[in-house]
Amino acid sequence: MAAFMQKYFRYFIQLSYNGTGFCGWQFQPGVPTIQETLQEKMSLLLREKTVVVGCGRTDSGVHAKKYFAHFDCAQEGIENDEKIIFRLNKMLPPGIAIQKIFRMPDNAHARFAATSRSYEYHISQVKDPFGANFSWELHEELNFEKMNEGAKIIMGYDDFSAFSKTGSDNKTTFCKVTFSEWEKTETGIVYFISANRFLRNMVRAIAGTLTDMGRGKISAGEFKKIIESGDRSEASMSVPPGGLFLTDVKYPLEFGLEPEKMQKAENRKQKTENRS
């Protein structure tokens, strides 16, 4: 007689977190992490051991405005139980918030199925008593145009070895950057960057090197040579982690994680069919 096989269902979680006080997303023995905290509370709530797989690592002190993770659970239909999210948020510390839980196909993977990720890095050029953990306070004069010149140069390259943390176990250092730009704010500047994938420490290393361009320490030609060197020691120091936010993660449209885009795609499909 065949042994009974327990059926498990795959779910995605959409969450956000304040990385202050956490040593990043990924579990590390003896230190607080987002992954460990979330797994512990979910296991208690669901009354079964729950392993949560994130869409990627974030460094110690880095924040996420929009983050996705997946887990498998023997309980069906929990995405429709509003009490689950309410209770989980009550159990979690103030720095972690759950927004949604989605039922997903069994092969949907939070990390490997992601098609794009976006980050912001915030620099404040005034003293902000409320932003100490959410921006880098820098009072030096910066050449905004030079920094944006460098930001555009990045989009012409695909090997980012020069901005990868030394000793990282990357299978490849190739990334496709689809957006890279600085914008001015009332109190400073923000760097926006999107790519299909990122290396460990990559955004902070790029932001640090572009900031040195803004200070006049590096020319556009020297910046290109840094990228082409593939040597982390040639690039500038990484900027502090508190100013960095993961802001978005994209998945294939059929995942249904963006209902508005799904509806627009369905409307376009319907119009095409009607014309034919």
mmCIF file of C-alpha atoms in Angstrom:
data_model
loop_
_atom_site.group_PDB
_atom_site.id
_atom_site.type_symbol
_atom_site.label_atom_id
_atom_site.label_comp_id
_atom_site.label_asym_id
_atom_site.label_seq_id
_atom_site.Cartn_x
_atom_site.Cartn_y
_atom_site.Cartn_z
ATOM 1 C CA MET A 1 0.000 0.000 0.000
ATOM 2 C CA ALA A 2 1.466 3.356 -1.102
ATOM 3 C CA ALA A 3 2.382 5.793 1.630
ATOM 4 C CA PHE A 4 0.112 8.817 1.976
ATOM 5 C CA MET A 5 1.645 11.880 0.321
ATOM 6 C CA GLN A 6 0.775 15.193 1.957
ATOM 7 C CA LYS A 7 -0.427 17.798 -0.545
ATOM 8 C CA TYR A 8 1.202 21.216 -0.234
ATOM 9 C CA PHE A 9 0.102 24.516 -1.759
ATOM 10 C CA ARG A 10 2.417 27.312 -2.828
ATOM 11 C CA TYR A 11 1.819 30.884 -1.753
ATOM 12 C CA PHE A 12 3.502 34.217 -2.421
ATOM 13 C CA ILE A 13 3.693 36.923 0.249
ATOM 14 C CA GLN A 14 4.010 40.623 -0.531
ATOM 15 C CA LEU A 15 5.689 42.478 2.323
ATOM 16 C CA SER A 16 7.732 45.532 3.221
ATOM 17 C CA TYR A 17 10.322 46.037 5.915
ATOM 18 C CA ASN A 18 12.508 48.526 7.704
ATOM 19 C CA GLY A 19 15.952 46.926 7.654
ATOM 20 C CA THR A 20 17.239 48.915 10.643
ATOM 21 C CA GLY A 21 18.165 46.469 13.378
ATOM 22 C CA PHE A 22 18.182 43.465 11.036
ATOM 23 C CA CYS A 23 21.237 41.821 9.478
ATOM 24 C CA GLY A 24 19.589 41.655 6.063
ATOM 25 C CA TRP A 25 17.012 39.267 4.645
ATOM 26 C CA GLN A 26 19.009 36.014 4.579
ATOM 27 C CA PHE A 27 19.151 33.751 7.634
ATOM 28 C CA GLN A 28 22.437 33.954 9.561
ATOM 29 C CA PRO A 29 23.104 32.088 12.809
ATOM 30 C CA GLY A 30 23.011 34.190 15.950
ATOM 31 C CA VAL A 31 21.807 37.478 14.428
ATOM 32 C CA PRO A 32 18.317 38.846 13.656
ATOM 33 C CA THR A 33 17.215 38.599 10.008
ATOM 34 C CA ILE A 34 13.947 39.238 8.197
ATOM 35 C CA GLN A 35 13.761 35.660 6.900
ATOM 36 C CA GLU A 36 14.224 34.026 10.300
ATOM 37 C CA THR A 37 11.737 36.365 11.996
ATOM 38 C CA LEU A 38 9.084 35.775 9.340
ATOM 39 C CA GLN A 39 9.577 31.993 9.348
ATOM 40 C CA GLU A 40 9.309 31.811 13.120
ATOM 41 C CA LYS A 41 6.038 33.778 13.290
ATOM 42 C CA MET A 42 4.480 31.999 10.314
ATOM 43 C CA SER A 43 5.328 28.575 11.724
ATOM 44 C CA LEU A 44 3.584 29.524 14.975
ATOM 45 C CA LEU A 45 0.535 30.922 13.229
ATOM 46 C CA LEU A 46 0.082 28.091 10.705
ATOM 47 C CA ARG A 47 1.080 25.416 13.229
ATOM 48 C CA GLU A 48 3.492 23.780 10.815
ATOM 49 C CA LYS A 49 7.153 24.352 10.017
ATOM 50 C CA THR A 50 7.232 27.031 7.333
ATOM 51 C CA VAL A 51 10.248 27.806 5.160
ATOM 52 C CA VAL A 52 10.112 31.189 3.425
ATOM 53 C CA VAL A 53 12.139 31.789 0.235
ATOM 54 C CA GLY A 54 12.798 35.438 -0.633
ATOM 55 C CA CYS A 55 13.089 37.162 -4.006
ATOM 56 C CA GLY A 56 16.678 38.091 -3.168
ATOM 57 C CA ARG A 57 19.111 39.128 -0.486
ATOM 58 C CA THR A 58 19.270 42.592 1.005
ATOM 59 C CA ASP A 59 22.256 43.696 3.074
ATOM 60 C CA SER A 60 22.205 44.555 6.765
ATOM 61 C CA GLY A 61 20.312 47.814 7.291
ATOM 62 C CA VAL A 62 18.794 47.894 3.776
ATOM 63 C CA HIS A 63 15.023 48.389 3.454
ATOM 64 C CA ALA A 64 12.307 47.014 1.152
ATOM 65 C CA LYS A 65 9.170 48.889 0.136
ATOM 66 C CA LYS A 66 7.951 45.968 -1.977
ATOM 67 C CA TYR A 67 9.343 42.484 -1.459
ATOM 68 C CA PHE A 68 8.057 39.037 -2.436
ATOM 69 C CA ALA A 69 8.683 35.642 -0.886
ATOM 70 C CA HIS A 70 7.109 32.193 -1.290
ATOM 71 C CA PHE A 71 6.298 29.338 1.067
ATOM 72 C CA ASP A 72 4.572 25.957 0.889
ATOM 73 C CA CYS A 73 1.727 25.078 3.237
ATOM 74 C CA ALA A 74 -0.569 22.087 3.741
ATOM 75 C CA GLN A 75 -3.516 24.424 4.322
ATOM 76 C CA GLU A 76 -5.563 25.419 1.288
ATOM 77 C CA GLY A 77 -7.297 28.745 0.823
ATOM 78 C CA ILE A 78 -5.366 30.880 3.290
ATOM 79 C CA GLU A 79 -5.061 33.653 0.686
ATOM 80 C CA ASN A 80 -8.781 34.282 1.225
ATOM 81 C CA ASP A 81 -8.556 34.428 5.014
ATOM 82 C CA GLU A 82 -8.095 38.080 5.995
ATOM 83 C CA LYS A 83 -7.502 37.044 9.598
ATOM 84 C CA ILE A 84 -4.241 35.345 8.583
ATOM 85 C CA ILE A 85 -2.641 38.635 7.475
ATOM 86 C CA PHE A 86 -4.087 40.514 10.459
ATOM 87 C CA ARG A 87 -2.773 37.963 12.969
ATOM 88 C CA LEU A 88 0.609 37.683 11.273
ATOM 89 C CA ASN A 89 1.093 41.448 11.341
ATOM 90 C CA LYS A 90 0.195 41.501 15.038
ATOM 91 C CA MET A 91 2.841 38.839 15.722
ATOM 92 C CA LEU A 92 5.589 40.439 13.658
ATOM 93 C CA PRO A 93 7.756 43.315 14.973
ATOM 94 C CA PRO A 94 6.845 46.873 13.844
ATOM 95 C CA GLY A 95 9.559 46.862 11.171
ATOM 96 C CA ILE A 96 7.928 44.098 9.079
ATOM 97 C CA ALA A 97 4.510 44.397 7.425
ATOM 98 C CA ILE A 98 2.583 41.886 5.302
ATOM 99 C CA GLN A 99 0.347 43.361 2.583
ATOM 100 C CA LYS A 100 -0.954 40.354 0.618
ATOM 101 C CA ILE A 101 -0.844 36.559 0.303
ATOM 102 C CA PHE A 102 -1.381 34.987 -3.138
ATOM 103 C CA ARG A 103 -2.071 31.376 -4.126
ATOM 104 C CA MET A 104 0.428 30.481 -6.871
ATOM 105 C CA PRO A 105 1.245 27.566 -9.207
ATOM 106 C CA ASP A 106 3.453 24.927 -7.577
ATOM 107 C CA ASN A 107 6.465 25.880 -9.731
ATOM 108 C CA ALA A 108 6.270 29.650 -9.073
ATOM 109 C CA HIS A 109 9.540 30.764 -7.447
ATOM 110 C CA ALA A 110 9.935 34.141 -5.743
ATOM 111 C CA ARG A 111 13.608 34.465 -6.662
ATOM 112 C CA PHE A 112 14.156 32.619 -9.932
ATOM 113 C CA ALA A 113 10.923 33.702 -11.640
ATOM 114 C CA ALA A 114 11.512 37.427 -11.036
ATOM 115 C CA THR A 115 12.153 39.297 -14.288
ATOM 116 C CA SER A 116 13.158 42.695 -12.883
ATOM 117 C CA ARG A 117 14.098 44.419 -9.642
ATOM 118 C CA SER A 118 14.259 48.129 -8.833
ATOM 119 C CA TYR A 119 16.139 50.048 -6.143
ATOM 120 C CA GLU A 120 16.354 53.614 -4.887
ATOM 121 C CA TYR A 121 19.283 55.187 -3.049
ATOM 122 C CA HIS A 122 18.560 58.362 -1.066
ATOM 123 C CA ILE A 123 21.099 61.101 -0.323
ATOM 124 C CA SER A 124 20.033 63.970 1.951
ATOM 125 C CA GLN A 125 21.986 67.230 1.735
ATOM 126 C CA VAL A 126 20.328 68.750 4.785
ATOM 127 C CA LYS A 127 20.202 67.523 8.357
ATOM 128 C CA ASP A 128 17.066 65.422 8.825
ATOM 129 C CA PRO A 129 16.353 64.263 12.404
ATOM 130 C CA PHE A 130 13.785 61.772 11.085
ATOM 131 C CA GLY A 131 15.829 60.292 8.241
ATOM 132 C CA ALA A 132 18.995 59.077 9.929
ATOM 133 C CA ASN A 133 18.308 55.428 9.047
ATOM 134 C CA PHE A 134 16.725 56.112 5.644
ATOM 135 C CA SER A 135 19.216 58.308 3.790
ATOM 136 C CA TRP A 136 22.909 59.151 3.619
ATOM 137 C CA GLU A 137 23.501 62.670 4.930
ATOM 138 C CA LEU A 138 26.077 64.268 2.660
ATOM 139 C CA HIS A 139 26.721 68.011 2.670
ATOM 140 C CA GLU A 140 29.382 68.185 -0.057
ATOM 141 C CA GLU A 141 28.555 69.953 -3.304
ATOM 142 C CA LEU A 142 27.767 67.395 -6.019
ATOM 143 C CA ASN A 143 27.760 67.832 -9.797
ATOM 144 C CA PHE A 144 24.327 66.411 -10.594
ATOM 145 C CA GLU A 145 24.906 66.413 -14.377
ATOM 146 C CA LYS A 146 28.145 64.421 -14.039
ATOM 147 C CA MET A 147 26.451 61.866 -11.821
ATOM 148 C CA ASN A 148 23.713 61.396 -14.404
ATOM 149 C CA GLU A 149 26.324 61.121 -17.140
ATOM 150 C CA GLY A 150 27.799 58.204 -15.217
ATOM 151 C CA ALA A 151 24.350 56.737 -14.609
ATOM 152 C CA LYS A 152 23.770 56.599 -18.366
ATOM 153 C CA ILE A 153 27.207 55.053 -19.013
ATOM 154 C CA ILE A 154 26.220 52.084 -16.831
ATOM 155 C CA MET A 155 23.453 51.128 -19.249
ATOM 156 C CA GLY A 156 26.034 50.443 -21.953
ATOM 157 C CA TYR A 157 27.639 47.607 -19.962
ATOM 158 C CA ASP A 158 26.525 44.173 -18.812
ATOM 159 C CA ASP A 159 29.469 42.886 -16.696
ATOM 160 C CA PHE A 160 29.433 44.420 -13.218
ATOM 161 C CA SER A 161 32.315 42.558 -11.574
ATOM 162 C CA ALA A 162 33.794 45.898 -10.488
ATOM 163 C CA PHE A 163 30.772 46.501 -8.257
ATOM 164 C CA SER A 164 30.370 43.008 -6.824
ATOM 165 C CA LYS A 165 31.240 42.236 -3.226
ATOM 166 C CA THR A 166 34.615 40.509 -3.029
ATOM 167 C CA GLY A 167 34.278 36.782 -2.388
ATOM 168 C CA SER A 168 30.656 36.550 -3.548
ATOM 169 C CA ASP A 169 29.641 33.190 -4.994
ATOM 170 C CA ASN A 170 28.111 34.616 -8.175
ATOM 171 C CA LYS A 171 27.555 32.157 -11.023
ATOM 172 C CA THR A 172 27.716 35.127 -13.370
ATOM 173 C CA THR A 173 28.464 38.830 -12.997
ATOM 174 C CA PHE A 174 26.361 39.790 -16.019
ATOM 175 C CA CYS A 175 23.259 41.934 -15.442
ATOM 176 C CA LYS A 176 20.965 43.824 -17.815
ATOM 177 C CA VAL A 177 20.389 47.330 -16.444
ATOM 178 C CA THR A 178 17.195 48.811 -17.918
ATOM 179 C CA PHE A 179 17.056 52.106 -16.016
ATOM 180 C CA SER A 180 19.683 54.233 -14.259
ATOM 181 C CA GLU A 181 19.102 57.853 -13.283
ATOM 182 C CA TRP A 182 19.508 60.436 -10.513
ATOM 183 C CA GLU A 183 16.668 62.806 -9.618
ATOM 184 C CA LYS A 184 16.705 65.917 -7.466
ATOM 185 C CA THR A 185 14.417 66.248 -4.451
ATOM 186 C CA GLU A 186 13.677 69.154 -2.104
ATOM 187 C CA THR A 187 16.376 67.994 0.314
ATOM 188 C CA GLY A 188 18.849 66.028 -1.818
ATOM 189 C CA ILE A 189 18.998 63.482 -4.631
ATOM 190 C CA VAL A 190 17.780 59.928 -5.284
ATOM 191 C CA TYR A 191 19.346 57.279 -7.509
ATOM 192 C CA PHE A 192 16.941 54.969 -9.361
ATOM 193 C CA ILE A 193 18.166 51.744 -10.941
ATOM 194 C CA SER A 194 16.376 48.709 -12.413
ATOM 195 C CA ALA A 195 17.840 45.481 -13.782
ATOM 196 C CA ASN A 196 16.962 41.857 -14.389
ATOM 197 C CA ARG A 197 19.247 40.912 -11.487
ATOM 198 C CA PHE A 198 21.759 42.463 -9.080
ATOM 199 C CA LEU A 199 25.011 41.282 -7.549
ATOM 200 C CA ARG A 200 25.668 41.521 -3.820
ATOM 201 C CA ASN A 201 26.477 45.111 -2.821
ATOM 202 C CA MET A 202 26.187 46.210 -6.472
ATOM 203 C CA VAL A 203 23.843 49.190 -6.033
ATOM 204 C CA ARG A 204 25.739 50.619 -3.067
ATOM 205 C CA ALA A 205 29.054 50.290 -4.900
ATOM 206 C CA ILE A 206 27.685 51.942 -8.049
ATOM 207 C CA ALA A 207 26.102 54.762 -6.017
ATOM 208 C CA GLY A 208 29.394 55.336 -4.183
ATOM 209 C CA THR A 209 31.358 55.518 -7.426
ATOM 210 C CA LEU A 210 28.831 57.844 -9.065
ATOM 211 C CA THR A 211 28.944 60.067 -5.984
ATOM 212 C CA ASP A 212 32.712 60.342 -6.450
ATOM 213 C CA MET A 213 32.010 61.473 -10.019
ATOM 214 C CA GLY A 214 29.774 64.167 -8.546
ATOM 215 C CA ARG A 215 32.587 65.227 -6.232
ATOM 216 C CA GLY A 216 34.938 65.592 -9.202
ATOM 217 C CA LYS A 217 37.188 62.713 -8.132
ATOM 218 C CA ILE A 218 36.411 60.535 -11.183
ATOM 219 C CA SER A 219 35.922 61.526 -14.828
ATOM 220 C CA ALA A 220 33.566 59.802 -17.270
ATOM 221 C CA GLY A 221 36.557 58.138 -18.946
ATOM 222 C CA GLU A 222 37.894 56.890 -15.620
ATOM 223 C CA PHE A 223 34.452 55.587 -14.725
ATOM 224 C CA LYS A 224 34.375 53.508 -17.913
ATOM 225 C CA LYS A 225 37.823 52.113 -17.096
ATOM 226 C CA ILE A 226 36.613 51.120 -13.610
ATOM 227 C CA ILE A 227 33.709 49.159 -15.095
ATOM 228 C CA GLU A 228 35.914 47.526 -17.731
ATOM 229 C CA SER A 229 38.562 46.569 -15.147
ATOM 230 C CA GLY A 230 36.193 44.130 -13.437
ATOM 231 C CA ASP A 231 38.128 44.863 -10.242
ATOM 232 C CA ARG A 232 36.157 45.805 -7.105
ATOM 233 C CA SER A 233 39.204 47.582 -5.657
ATOM 234 C CA GLU A 234 39.125 50.071 -8.550
ATOM 235 C CA ALA A 235 35.610 51.284 -7.702
ATOM 236 C CA SER A 236 34.733 53.577 -4.801
ATOM 237 C CA MET A 237 33.598 52.636 -1.323
ATOM 238 C CA SER A 238 30.030 51.426 -0.908
ATOM 239 C CA VAL A 239 27.600 54.030 0.371
ATOM 240 C CA PRO A 240 25.958 53.383 3.800
ATOM 241 C CA PRO A 241 23.105 50.829 3.702
ATOM 242 C CA GLY A 242 20.381 52.944 5.322
ATOM 243 C CA GLY A 243 19.684 54.968 2.182
ATOM 244 C CA LEU A 244 18.937 51.903 0.040
ATOM 245 C CA PHE A 245 15.426 50.616 -0.670
ATOM 246 C CA LEU A 246 14.252 47.704 -2.800
ATOM 247 C CA THR A 247 11.159 49.297 -4.351
ATOM 248 C CA ASP A 248 9.756 46.795 -6.855
ATOM 249 C CA VAL A 249 10.035 43.239 -8.153
ATOM 250 C CA LYS A 250 8.429 42.216 -11.446
ATOM 251 C CA TYR A 251 7.170 38.765 -12.456
ATOM 252 C CA PRO A 252 5.661 37.304 -15.628
ATOM 253 C CA LEU A 253 2.233 38.755 -16.328
ATOM 254 C CA GLU A 254 0.564 35.367 -16.009
ATOM 255 C CA PHE A 255 1.491 35.275 -12.316
ATOM 256 C CA GLY A 256 -1.306 37.775 -11.761
ATOM 257 C CA LEU A 257 0.568 39.808 -9.142
ATOM 258 C CA GLU A 258 -0.379 43.069 -10.885
ATOM 259 C CA PRO A 259 -4.150 42.902 -11.460
ATOM 260 C CA GLU A 260 -4.329 46.264 -13.285
ATOM 261 C CA LYS A 261 -1.751 45.197 -15.869
ATOM 262 C CA MET A 262 -3.446 41.812 -16.178
ATOM 263 C CA GLN A 263 -6.745 43.542 -16.944
ATOM 264 C CA LYS A 264 -5.138 45.867 -19.494
ATOM 265 C CA ALA A 265 -3.474 42.895 -21.203
ATOM 266 C CA GLU A 266 -6.793 41.039 -21.265
ATOM 267 C CA ASN A 267 -8.535 44.106 -22.735
ATOM 268 C CA ARG A 268 -5.897 44.389 -25.486
ATOM 269 C CA LYS A 269 -6.265 40.689 -26.237
ATOM 270 C CA GLN A 270 -10.060 41.028 -26.447
ATOM 271 C CA LYS A 271 -9.814 44.003 -28.805
ATOM 272 C CA THR A 272 -7.433 42.090 -31.060
ATOM 273 C CA GLU A 273 -9.777 39.110 -31.178
ATOM 274 C CA ASN A 274 -12.781 41.367 -31.964
ATOM 275 C CA ARG A 275 -10.926 43.015 -34.878
ATOM 276 C CA SER A 276 -10.038 39.611 -36.336
#
